[in-house]
Amino acid sequence: MSSVNNTAYKFLSLFANSEDEEFHLRTFPEQEDGGYAKKFVHTLDELKKDISKWSSHAIKRDGTPEKYPTYYKSYNNSKKQGFYFVVNFGGSTDGEITRIRAFYIDVDFAKEKYPVNSEEEAKKLAAELKETGRYKKVQVNTTKSGNYYVTARFTKKEILLAKNEFLEKHSEEFKDALIVETYSGFHIYWLVSDCSIALFEKIEEYLILKFNSDPQVKNLSRVLRVPEFVHQKYEDPFQIRVIQWTERRFTVDEFTSELKVNLQWVKEEKAKQKLSQTKGYGKKLVKEVIDHTGLERTITEVEFKGRSAEIEFVYPKPPEEKVTFAEAIQEIKRRPISDFVSKPDMSIMPGQKKAKICCPFHDDSSPSAEVFVGDKGTYLFHCHACQINTKDVINLFIVKHHYGYRKAVEKLAAMIGLKVVKTEWEQNLRDDYDDNRYFLEQDLEVMFPNLYSYIAPYGRISYLRYLNDKGSVNILSKEFSYEDKNVYFAAISYIKKELNKSGTRTVHNTVCLLLLLGFFKRVPEEDVPARFKKNAEIKKLDIQLELKEQGMLGKRRAQYVRNINFYIIQNWADMAFEMEQLAKELKEKGFTVKHHLNKTGLAKLMGEEVANRVFPDDRQVRQEFNKLEEKIKEIVDVEISKVNYCRIDDILTRQIRYQIEQSNGKKKLVKATKKEKEDIFNRALPQILEGKYEVIKVRNKNQKKEYGYIKDDNKEIKVVVPKK
């Protein structure tokens, strides 16, 4: 890979044999006002520069160049043109390609399309799809011939989940692949050194079937997107990026062996399929207009049944054994799916590890699903053709009946004669949650006035009720515990939504205040169960996507979203007296949410141990803050030693310079702003006073003159004086 600091150049260099190798580049309008498509040709060496300087005269249809050059990055941004390259070598049409550079697939998780028979049916389906909450945009459309169809574009969250699942499922096949992420999915390349034209087309057919990728992306002169340029097709721009690099070039023998390419299987699959099934769609010769240019393509029909899926579960048995919730999960996953499902037949023959079946979640004339034993011994269901993807029997039951996870486990356990009971550990936890409810309603206000004074305002008790109740319904097993309490997470965005709060900052501050007071506790990252971490990462990305939809400010905030925090709920009655003493100490020290509910403010007011408990990250008090605090403290001491007082307004208006040490060891003189000085007094006043000074407020004009304040106004001043 080249050392040039240009991702697009590095990417293209992987496909080339030399610096003078030509690349055919294309731009295509992605929105109606985007102009027209253009063609460019460059040697790799000509692209060995900053991407903002990539430019050339476009080649017109008559073969002559345009008069003025096109700057590609600017054209991509201002004209909303997608930027592509022809993957293989030789030209820009199939007939011109002379050398295969790579095998490739294009997987797209953004949209579904549903042909229907009438406008009424289309509107009904569109309404049903909108209600699911899985789609960002649902539209009713018509083809040129007047046929109706519905397009549904998934939310970013749904696309992200599909992307993660796809990469995880095919990690072995993709270990030496070059992977480019787009808004909708991925472009995946396997670089190759010696493939014939005829064999290329057959291998592409195999890859399309194997990975359920776009069936159109298989021609010799296929163009795909170039990293560092922006995908402008939708309202949310997305910068194309490489998420996995590789320099490996396969020989055809290596590739067909490692990817288990079976061309006979492709023939058999095509022969068996009377209806082509791509992503759960049964093919129907319906034309659709794909963009404003009037181009058409064949789309496919799908019936994803969901609730009415043709899957039936067995009846429950009389209970023969009592088990814990965790034991029930373990036993259910150990059993074959056929122990729970009566229709269709999901049994696996003795000595076999999988069985092909017709998928009950979509119209399936030839078996496109299979039941198999996973790596961990769990029996799994997977459909290669529809959106149901891979499920164990618990999730199959949830998809069919829409139960919550615990209820689904209890129902499935009953089918094999097991009754789920609470363990002593679970019961003790439930007793804690009951104690907490009683504490909130009966004891808090009467017995703990300092604590109540922080909890009563702004509906903070509603947070405690919500978090306590959330913990009580998220009990799994002692395996998922910390300090003998069950672990769960509650993201700020979800608390905000559940409690119908308007401000994210307010919710964040309230959660931090409850952590400070000791109502609940963050779990150290190293003690969080691995399964929880994975789910939390998805939630974190979901929050980032939501923020990015809120404009430039949201995009900036999205960059600083930290990992989702995990919590345990304390028994508040047991902790109440310690929490009351802490609340009293906070009052005495002048704690305010505005000035002290941050890492620096808490560290200065209550010490680093408390600050790290509430904000368990690697942030520290900045050197500039400490140095300015020392300087102001020095000024206060000097003034009081001279005249026995020091006015705060005088320090705020005084010019103060202080030294800091730079990374290279040199000293730097810094001039403090008024805001920085105010920040010191707001957050570090106890350290400045040192217990030997106090602050008094003076409004009387004569008294103010005694402290050197000569302005004739009614302004109140604050004065630091020796403590009496």
XYZ file of C-alpha atoms in Angstrom:
724
model
C 0.000 0.000 0.000
C 1.296 3.438 -0.892
C 2.521 5.878 1.762
C 0.619 8.793 0.172
C -1.806 10.242 2.710
C -4.861 9.912 0.480
C -7.316 7.097 1.171
C -8.805 7.146 -2.335
C -5.367 6.856 -3.950
C -4.323 4.096 -1.545
C -7.515 2.249 -2.358
C -7.084 2.423 -6.144
C -3.397 1.513 -5.907
C -4.384 -1.920 -4.595
C -6.012 -2.729 -7.955
C -3.084 -1.563 -10.124
C 0.061 -3.339 -11.299
C 1.980 -0.104 -11.862
C 1.793 3.671 -11.438
C 1.018 4.183 -15.152
C -2.006 1.852 -15.110
C -5.205 3.593 -16.257
C -8.423 3.931 -14.271
C -11.746 4.848 -15.860
C -13.693 7.100 -13.492
C -17.358 8.070 -13.686
C -19.732 10.519 -12.048
C -23.490 9.971 -11.907
C -26.188 12.394 -10.689
C -27.740 11.162 -7.451
C -30.471 13.792 -7.261
C -32.635 15.483 -9.875
C -30.657 18.731 -9.977
C -27.289 16.959 -10.146
C -26.459 17.553 -13.827
C -25.424 14.688 -16.078
C -23.020 11.736 -15.996
C -19.352 12.297 -16.923
C -16.377 10.115 -17.847
C -12.710 10.604 -16.952
C -9.520 8.603 -17.512
C -6.401 8.833 -15.320
C -3.221 6.923 -14.721
C -2.712 6.010 -11.079
C 0.295 8.351 -10.914
C -1.916 11.324 -11.869
C -4.020 10.657 -8.756
C -1.030 10.673 -6.436
C -1.975 13.972 -4.791
C -4.463 15.468 -2.376
C -7.998 14.454 -3.298
C -9.149 18.091 -3.413
C -6.825 18.542 -6.423
C -8.223 15.631 -8.437
C -9.553 17.186 -11.641
C -9.723 16.739 -15.397
C -11.672 17.667 -18.521
C -14.625 15.290 -18.839
C -14.827 13.233 -22.035
C -17.907 14.132 -24.085
C -19.982 11.590 -25.999
C -18.204 12.521 -29.220
C -14.850 11.695 -27.586
C -13.654 15.302 -27.191
C -12.807 16.824 -23.807
C -14.907 19.534 -22.157
C -13.588 23.105 -22.183
C -13.335 23.527 -18.376
C -11.923 20.985 -15.908
C -14.109 19.328 -13.284
C -12.792 19.212 -9.710
C -14.122 15.870 -8.522
C -14.468 16.525 -4.777
C -16.207 19.836 -5.342
C -18.439 18.261 -7.982
C -19.315 15.480 -5.572
C -20.297 17.973 -2.851
C -21.906 20.845 -4.757
C -23.559 18.956 -7.639
C -24.372 15.880 -5.520
C -22.724 13.569 -8.035
C -21.688 10.073 -6.998
C -18.047 9.258 -7.832
C -17.216 5.773 -9.157
C -14.439 3.745 -10.801
C -14.524 0.828 -13.223
C -13.147 -2.022 -11.140
C -11.630 -4.111 -13.937
C -8.965 -2.984 -16.435
C -9.254 -1.981 -20.070
C -12.049 0.537 -20.540
C -15.550 1.560 -19.524
C -17.664 -1.045 -21.378
C -17.839 -4.827 -21.030
C -16.283 -5.328 -24.462
C -13.245 -3.215 -23.567
C -12.284 -5.103 -20.377
C -9.106 -7.148 -20.874
C -7.990 -7.994 -17.314
C -9.822 -8.935 -14.129
C -8.594 -7.004 -11.104
C -11.011 -8.318 -8.489
C -14.155 -10.272 -7.709
C -16.770 -8.098 -6.038
C -20.244 -7.966 -4.526
C -22.567 -5.137 -3.527
C -24.819 -5.782 -0.514
C -27.595 -3.299 0.182
C -29.664 -3.248 3.384
C -31.415 0.100 2.872
C -34.622 -0.670 1.016
C -37.435 -3.106 0.408
C -39.843 -3.029 -2.547
C -43.314 -4.544 -2.607
C -45.285 -4.802 -5.893
C -49.050 -4.769 -5.216
C -52.199 -5.153 -7.268
C -53.976 -1.834 -6.621
C -53.609 1.672 -5.198
C -55.808 0.731 -2.232
C -53.601 -2.264 -1.442
C -50.500 -0.090 -1.779
C -51.822 2.530 0.690
C -52.843 -0.141 3.176
C -49.429 -1.811 3.012
C -47.639 1.545 3.330
C -49.624 2.349 6.495
C -48.798 -1.046 8.006
C -45.104 -0.646 7.261
C -44.993 2.813 8.842
C -46.502 1.438 12.055
C -43.629 -1.023 12.511
C -41.181 1.813 13.234
C -38.472 0.040 11.183
C -38.629 2.406 8.225
C -37.568 6.006 7.834
C -39.512 6.548 4.618
C -42.360 4.617 2.990
C -43.737 5.627 -0.428
C -46.408 4.459 -2.843
C -45.123 4.486 -6.447
C -46.264 3.522 -9.922
C -44.369 2.162 -12.910
C -44.704 3.668 -16.390
C -47.207 0.942 -17.191
C -49.372 1.976 -14.215
C -48.524 -0.863 -11.816
C -48.352 0.047 -8.118
C -45.527 -0.802 -5.740
C -44.381 0.350 -2.300
C -40.803 1.288 -1.437
C -39.721 1.253 2.190
C -36.349 2.577 3.334
C -35.062 1.318 6.673
C -33.989 3.594 9.516
C -30.276 4.013 10.100
C -30.572 1.792 13.158
C -32.048 -1.088 11.149
C -29.370 -0.688 8.454
C -26.650 -0.672 11.105
C -27.974 -3.834 12.730
C -28.116 -5.582 9.342
C -24.544 -4.470 8.552
C -23.187 -5.761 11.858
C -24.969 -9.103 11.525
C -23.770 -9.574 7.934
C -20.098 -8.929 8.757
C -20.216 -11.145 11.822
C -21.862 -13.982 9.898
C -19.313 -13.934 7.054
C -16.173 -12.995 8.984
C -14.273 -16.068 7.795
C -15.022 -15.505 4.081
C -14.139 -11.796 4.410
C -10.888 -12.140 6.390
C -8.734 -11.299 3.315
C -11.263 -9.073 1.548
C -11.126 -5.337 0.905
C -14.322 -3.919 2.469
C -15.810 -0.517 1.677
C -18.790 0.762 3.664
C -21.548 2.729 1.917
C -24.710 4.296 3.337
C -26.700 1.182 2.424
C -24.235 -1.636 2.979
C -20.859 -2.737 1.646
C -18.807 -3.148 -1.514
C -16.609 -6.187 -0.933
C -13.603 -7.016 -3.119
C -11.269 -9.981 -3.377
C -8.200 -8.878 -5.365
C -7.219 -11.467 -7.975
C -4.198 -11.944 -10.240
C -5.126 -14.512 -12.899
C -8.786 -14.912 -13.818
C -10.206 -15.355 -17.311
C -13.177 -13.319 -18.529
C -15.383 -16.411 -18.890
C -14.612 -17.749 -15.403
C -15.113 -14.300 -13.826
C -18.798 -14.225 -14.824
C -19.431 -17.701 -13.378
C -17.703 -16.887 -10.087
C -19.692 -13.651 -9.777
C -22.920 -15.690 -10.101
C -21.721 -17.924 -7.275
C -20.892 -14.959 -5.015
C -24.309 -13.384 -5.636
C -26.074 -16.582 -4.576
C -23.744 -17.256 -1.648
C -23.942 -13.780 -0.116
C -27.418 -12.803 -1.336
C -25.950 -9.668 -2.916
C -27.238 -7.361 -5.650
C -27.773 -9.573 -8.735
C -27.021 -6.635 -11.058
C -23.464 -6.216 -9.757
C -21.666 -8.852 -11.814
C -20.829 -7.334 -15.208
C -17.227 -6.861 -16.358
C -17.302 -3.051 -16.505
C -19.156 -2.585 -13.218
C -18.551 0.766 -11.539
C -18.460 1.011 -7.745
C -17.973 3.936 -5.391
C -14.583 5.432 -4.531
C -13.773 5.950 -0.816
C -13.470 9.516 0.555
C -16.276 10.696 -1.721
C -19.769 11.231 -0.346
C -22.847 9.115 -0.987
C -25.465 11.803 -1.783
C -28.441 9.676 -2.820
C -30.406 10.183 0.387
C -31.065 13.185 2.618
C -28.295 12.014 4.991
C -24.902 12.316 3.227
C -22.545 9.431 3.988
C -18.779 9.460 3.380
C -17.674 6.259 1.706
C -14.915 4.636 3.765
C -12.658 1.610 3.795
C -13.297 -0.428 6.949
C -10.944 -3.297 6.134
C -7.743 -3.140 4.108
C -5.861 -5.990 2.470
C -2.996 -6.326 0.024
C -3.546 -10.000 -0.674
C -4.046 -10.997 -4.310
C -5.640 -14.401 -4.750
C -4.870 -16.802 -7.525
C -8.048 -18.314 -8.953
C -7.171 -21.672 -7.391
C -6.677 -20.082 -3.959
C -9.913 -18.150 -4.213
C -12.102 -21.039 -5.393
C -10.618 -23.287 -2.720
C -10.894 -20.882 0.240
C -14.329 -19.521 -0.729
C -15.512 -23.060 -1.580
C -16.686 -21.963 -5.031
C -19.045 -24.628 -6.424
C -20.210 -23.761 -9.939
C -22.321 -26.923 -10.168
C -24.271 -25.758 -7.127
C -25.042 -22.486 -8.954
C -26.520 -24.439 -11.869
C -28.585 -26.619 -9.538
C -29.918 -23.654 -7.585
C -30.945 -21.810 -10.747
C -32.616 -24.912 -12.132
C -34.586 -25.453 -8.911
C -35.744 -21.881 -8.524
C -38.919 -21.317 -10.468
C -39.101 -18.038 -8.591
C -35.915 -16.122 -8.020
C -35.617 -15.148 -4.357
C -33.379 -12.270 -3.447
C -33.627 -10.943 0.095
C -37.022 -12.611 0.533
C -38.541 -11.391 -2.736
C -40.305 -13.723 -5.184
C -39.428 -12.462 -8.671
C -42.180 -10.976 -10.793
C -41.613 -9.190 -14.110
C -42.598 -5.737 -12.954
C -40.743 -2.672 -14.226
C -39.958 0.318 -12.037
C -38.429 3.702 -12.772
C -35.230 3.865 -10.747
C -34.379 7.551 -11.049
C -35.308 10.812 -12.721
C -33.597 9.807 -15.963
C -36.462 7.414 -16.763
C -34.354 4.269 -16.588
C -36.239 1.105 -15.626
C -35.300 -2.195 -14.039
C -37.033 -5.391 -13.002
C -38.074 -5.497 -9.353
C -39.121 -8.456 -7.274
C -42.208 -9.250 -5.269
C -42.039 -10.140 -1.597
C -44.444 -11.343 1.038
C -42.910 -11.168 4.483
C -45.560 -12.721 6.674
C -44.447 -11.797 10.190
C -47.459 -12.354 12.423
C -49.137 -14.785 10.034
C -45.974 -16.838 9.457
C -46.726 -20.493 8.779
C -44.984 -21.737 11.905
C -46.724 -23.504 14.784
C -45.406 -24.380 18.230
C -46.220 -27.465 20.313
C -48.600 -27.398 23.282
C -47.212 -27.065 26.829
C -46.649 -30.179 28.938
C -47.488 -30.684 32.617
C -44.547 -29.324 34.642
C -42.059 -32.051 35.524
C -39.169 -29.980 36.867
C -38.549 -26.535 38.337
C -35.643 -24.513 36.913
C -34.227 -21.013 37.166
C -34.595 -18.545 34.328
C -30.917 -18.991 33.341
C -31.226 -22.790 33.451
C -34.337 -22.606 31.258
C -32.468 -20.580 28.616
C -29.591 -23.056 28.633
C -31.895 -26.067 28.256
C -34.031 -24.468 25.529
C -30.981 -23.604 23.423
C -29.576 -27.117 23.879
C -32.734 -28.751 22.510
C -33.456 -29.230 18.768
C -35.891 -26.679 17.362
C -38.154 -29.585 16.397
C -38.865 -30.137 20.139
C -40.764 -26.830 20.084
C -41.997 -26.386 16.491
C -44.693 -28.689 15.119
C -44.934 -27.030 11.693
C -42.932 -26.959 9.445
C -40.766 -30.004 10.054
C -37.498 -28.603 11.450
C -35.936 -31.926 12.461
C -32.367 -32.841 11.537
C -31.659 -36.433 10.545
C -29.374 -38.476 12.861
C -25.744 -38.023 11.901
C -26.491 -34.770 10.061
C -25.752 -31.220 11.208
C -28.353 -29.373 9.139
C -31.548 -29.767 7.149
C -33.052 -27.675 4.336
C -36.672 -26.558 4.694
C -39.133 -24.177 3.046
C -39.122 -20.902 4.951
C -42.378 -20.274 6.876
C -41.813 -16.509 6.811
C -42.210 -15.939 3.075
C -43.635 -17.701 0.027
C -41.023 -20.344 -0.647
C -41.598 -22.827 -3.450
C -38.143 -24.392 -3.083
C -36.274 -24.734 0.225
C -34.322 -21.549 0.896
C -34.027 -21.958 4.692
C -32.102 -24.362 6.848
C -31.925 -25.592 10.431
C -28.409 -26.249 11.690
C -26.263 -26.612 14.787
C -24.191 -23.501 15.500
C -20.593 -23.342 16.730
C -21.750 -23.214 20.364
C -24.055 -26.206 20.017
C -27.191 -24.082 19.732
C -29.838 -25.078 17.200
C -30.483 -22.236 14.767
C -32.810 -21.328 11.908
C -31.656 -19.263 8.925
C -33.316 -18.197 5.690
C -31.038 -17.277 2.793
C -33.812 -15.376 1.045
C -35.764 -13.185 3.482
C -35.382 -10.641 6.239
C -35.865 -13.141 9.066
C -32.111 -13.890 9.023
C -30.658 -16.184 11.756
C -32.728 -16.976 14.848
C -32.641 -19.430 17.729
C -35.970 -20.883 18.887
C -36.482 -18.138 21.491
C -36.264 -15.416 18.863
C -38.418 -17.428 16.442
C -41.100 -17.501 19.129
C -40.749 -13.747 19.723
C -41.061 -13.004 15.985
C -44.179 -15.160 15.738
C -45.987 -14.102 18.940
C -44.343 -10.752 19.865
C -43.706 -11.649 23.512
C -40.947 -10.145 25.607
C -37.814 -12.234 26.159
C -38.631 -13.504 29.667
C -42.202 -14.432 28.799
C -40.988 -16.227 25.634
C -38.531 -18.280 27.698
C -41.252 -19.221 30.200
C -43.636 -20.287 27.408
C -40.994 -22.391 25.616
C -39.884 -23.982 28.903
C -43.470 -25.097 29.492
C -43.421 -26.896 26.110
C -40.694 -29.234 27.412
C -42.148 -29.682 30.907
C -40.125 -27.046 32.765
C -41.490 -24.442 35.160
C -39.399 -21.292 35.587
C -39.120 -20.257 39.251
C -37.288 -17.452 40.976
C -34.010 -18.214 42.755
C -33.240 -16.904 46.230
C -30.927 -14.369 44.548
C -33.733 -13.173 42.253
C -36.186 -12.981 45.147
C -33.732 -10.976 47.258
C -33.338 -8.525 44.375
C -37.086 -8.180 44.013
C -37.314 -7.516 47.751
C -34.719 -4.746 47.313
C -36.796 -3.150 44.557
C -39.924 -3.367 46.715
C -38.016 -1.777 49.612
C -36.959 1.053 47.301
C -40.548 1.752 46.255
C -41.587 1.948 49.910
C -38.603 4.186 50.699
C -39.562 6.670 47.969
C -43.205 6.863 48.988
C -42.942 6.706 52.794
C -39.484 7.454 54.223
C -37.557 9.831 51.981
C -39.437 13.098 52.573
C -40.029 12.604 56.298
C -36.749 11.125 57.517
C -34.088 12.461 55.157
C -34.644 16.204 54.525
C -31.241 17.015 52.976
C -31.481 14.129 50.544
C -35.097 14.981 49.733
C -34.164 18.606 49.003
C -32.057 17.382 46.051
C -34.608 14.816 44.857
C -37.892 16.750 45.129
C -37.267 19.465 42.460
C -37.774 18.966 38.731
C -39.533 15.601 39.018
C -36.340 13.754 39.971
C -38.314 11.169 41.927
C -39.800 10.019 38.612
C -36.279 9.097 37.484
C -35.792 6.937 40.565
C -39.116 5.194 40.047
C -38.268 4.519 36.403
C -34.725 3.249 37.056
C -35.865 1.082 39.966
C -38.666 -0.451 37.910
C -36.365 -0.980 34.925
C -33.936 -2.869 37.134
C -36.703 -5.031 38.589
C -37.782 -6.345 35.164
C -34.241 -6.915 33.873
C -33.201 -9.696 36.242
C -31.509 -12.500 34.294
C -29.192 -14.540 36.504
C -26.423 -14.120 39.013
C -24.007 -14.617 36.125
C -24.945 -11.111 34.933
C -24.406 -9.385 38.267
C -21.981 -7.011 39.946
C -21.642 -6.716 43.713
C -24.489 -9.240 43.902
C -26.860 -6.885 42.051
C -28.181 -7.419 38.542
C -26.589 -5.305 35.816
C -28.549 -3.322 33.256
C -28.111 -0.199 31.175
C -30.350 2.798 30.579
C -29.075 5.225 27.944
C -29.757 8.928 28.481
C -31.767 9.097 25.235
C -34.042 6.266 26.367
C -34.645 7.765 29.815
C -35.493 11.045 28.100
C -37.959 9.296 25.819
C -39.543 7.122 28.536
C -40.058 10.041 30.922
C -41.079 12.461 28.166
C -38.328 14.945 29.027
C -37.374 17.669 26.567
C -33.711 18.384 27.358
C -30.914 15.835 27.017
C -28.603 17.949 29.200
C -31.175 18.022 32.015
C -31.584 14.243 31.900
C -27.808 13.752 31.901
C -27.381 16.067 34.897
C -30.144 14.316 36.830
C -28.622 10.881 36.243
C -25.219 12.183 37.361
C -26.766 13.720 40.487
C -28.431 10.404 41.392
C -25.096 8.663 40.903
C -23.394 11.243 43.113
C -25.959 10.806 45.897
C -25.570 7.018 45.747
C -29.005 5.910 44.542
C -27.365 3.716 41.961
C -23.873 2.883 40.806
C -21.981 2.565 37.548
C -20.428 -0.808 36.771
C -16.716 -0.701 35.794
C -16.290 -1.535 32.109
C -14.105 -4.565 32.849
C -16.937 -6.091 34.941
C -19.667 -5.690 32.310
C -20.764 -9.037 30.749
C -19.546 -9.383 27.135
C -23.072 -9.888 25.814
C -24.169 -6.615 27.387
C -21.203 -4.734 25.914
C -22.143 -5.819 22.403
C -25.757 -4.663 22.805
C -24.588 -1.396 24.307
C -22.286 -0.721 21.363
C -25.287 -0.988 19.046
C -27.226 1.412 21.289
C -24.293 3.831 21.276
C -24.199 3.870 17.475
C -27.965 4.344 17.445
C -27.605 7.426 19.671
C -24.865 8.799 17.409
C -27.119 8.387 14.377
C -29.971 10.203 16.142
C -27.656 13.094 17.039
C -26.343 13.390 13.482
C -29.903 14.013 12.314
C -30.045 17.174 14.486
C -27.855 19.349 12.267
C -24.265 20.509 12.671
C -24.460 20.796 16.476
C -25.791 17.247 16.690
C -23.011 15.962 14.445
C -20.395 17.549 16.692
C -22.029 16.066 19.788
C -22.160 12.640 18.123
C -18.348 12.578 18.034
C -18.211 12.717 21.838
C -20.826 10.106 22.720
C -19.186 7.804 25.244
C -19.859 4.136 25.803
C -23.262 3.300 27.275
C -23.031 3.050 31.072
C -24.193 0.031 33.049
C -25.767 0.357 36.472
C -26.768 -1.492 39.577
C -29.493 -0.244 41.921
C -28.596 -0.009 45.608
C -31.013 -0.818 48.443
C -31.857 2.761 49.311
C -33.189 2.019 52.791
C -29.871 0.374 53.717
C -27.864 3.280 52.283
C -30.149 6.122 53.381
C -28.175 7.473 56.356
C -24.899 7.571 54.376
C -26.696 9.303 51.483
C -28.245 11.826 53.878
C -24.815 12.694 55.325
C -23.424 13.152 51.824
C -26.344 15.417 50.862
C -25.737 17.476 54.005
C -22.026 17.817 53.177
C -22.853 18.905 49.615
C -25.127 21.639 50.991
C -22.535 22.863 53.446
C -19.895 23.098 50.727
C -22.219 25.062 48.432
C -22.711 22.378 45.792
C -24.707 23.425 42.728
C -25.583 21.347 39.675
C -24.530 24.181 37.372
C -21.011 24.634 38.749
C -20.041 21.327 40.327
C -21.765 18.484 38.460
C -18.770 17.926 36.209
C -15.428 16.169 36.589
C -13.468 19.289 37.549
C -16.136 20.751 39.825
C -16.584 17.521 41.799
C -12.853 16.891 42.045
C -12.352 20.347 43.539
C -15.378 20.228 45.844
C -15.442 16.591 46.986
C -12.136 15.069 45.905
C -11.021 12.922 43.008
C -12.462 9.678 44.413
C -16.012 11.045 44.300
C -15.435 12.637 40.886
C -14.176 9.325 39.456
C -17.151 7.474 40.905
C -19.597 9.710 39.048
C -17.449 10.224 35.924
C -15.340 7.047 35.535
C -13.200 8.204 32.622
C -9.623 9.357 32.209
C -10.392 13.072 32.248
C -8.353 15.106 34.739
C -8.399 18.654 35.993
C -6.636 20.720 33.343
C -3.209 22.161 34.124
C -4.496 25.643 33.226
C -7.272 25.358 35.830
C -4.891 24.299 38.612
C -2.310 26.957 37.761
C -4.874 29.768 37.638
C -6.420 28.535 40.898
C -2.986 28.688 42.558
C -2.437 32.213 41.229
C -5.820 33.478 42.457
C -5.304 31.860 45.856
C -1.932 33.583 46.081
C -3.547 36.956 45.245
C -6.267 36.438 47.898
C -3.661 35.594 50.565
C -1.575 38.647 49.681
C -4.550 41.055 49.677
C -5.890 39.804 53.008
C -2.447 40.056 54.568
C -2.338 43.712 53.427
C -5.846 45.073 54.094
C -7.667 42.146 55.761
C -10.059 41.614 52.813
C -10.145 40.819 49.089
C -12.967 41.771 46.729
C -13.908 39.101 44.177
C -14.990 41.719 41.595
C -11.514 43.253 41.841
C -9.871 39.925 40.977
C -12.282 39.377 38.064
C -11.306 42.713 36.488
C -7.597 42.505 37.346
C -5.116 41.363 34.696
C -3.704 38.002 35.767
C -0.964 36.075 34.030
C 0.254 32.617 35.029
C 2.736 30.063 33.745
C 2.027 26.579 32.376
C 4.461 23.901 31.231
C 4.228 22.780 27.612
C 4.779 19.249 26.290
C 8.280 20.171 25.111
C 9.220 21.243 28.660
C 9.165 24.959 27.924
C 7.226 27.450 30.043
C 4.395 29.502 28.566
C 2.838 32.667 29.996
C -0.978 32.670 29.764
C -3.352 35.596 30.253
C -6.557 34.640 32.110
C -9.944 35.739 30.784
C -12.729 36.996 33.042
C -14.757 33.849 32.295
C -11.856 31.617 33.366
C -11.506 33.534 36.631
C -15.251 33.265 37.293
C -14.979 29.524 36.654
C -12.301 29.234 39.351
C -14.494 30.984 41.922
C -17.535 28.909 40.955
C -15.839 25.511 41.065
C -12.875 25.865 43.436
C -14.024 28.366 46.071
C -13.556 25.925 49.018
C -9.914 25.408 48.008
C -9.374 29.182 47.784
C -10.949 29.771 51.208
C -8.995 26.858 52.771
C -11.315 26.863 55.765
C -9.684 30.048 57.118
C -11.607 32.547 54.966
C -15.258 33.125 54.215
C -17.237 35.072 51.627
C -19.609 37.827 52.715
C -22.087 39.721 50.551
C -22.232 43.505 50.917
C -24.912 45.814 49.465
C -24.794 48.877 51.795
C -22.950 51.744 50.066
C -21.037 52.860 53.158
C -19.945 49.309 53.911
C -18.845 48.830 50.315
C -16.637 51.922 50.617
C -14.966 50.312 53.630
C -13.925 47.524 51.269
C -12.587 49.947 48.646
C -15.632 49.907 46.342
C -16.207 53.547 45.354
C -18.829 53.253 42.569
C -22.176 54.809 43.477
C -24.505 51.932 42.544
C -26.735 49.340 44.183
C -24.676 46.379 43.056
C -23.995 43.651 45.612
C -20.337 42.770 46.002
C -18.697 39.623 47.376
C -15.735 39.964 49.702
C -13.334 37.316 51.008
C -12.521 37.992 54.669
C -10.837 36.047 57.504
C -13.199 33.550 59.092
C -14.502 34.598 62.528
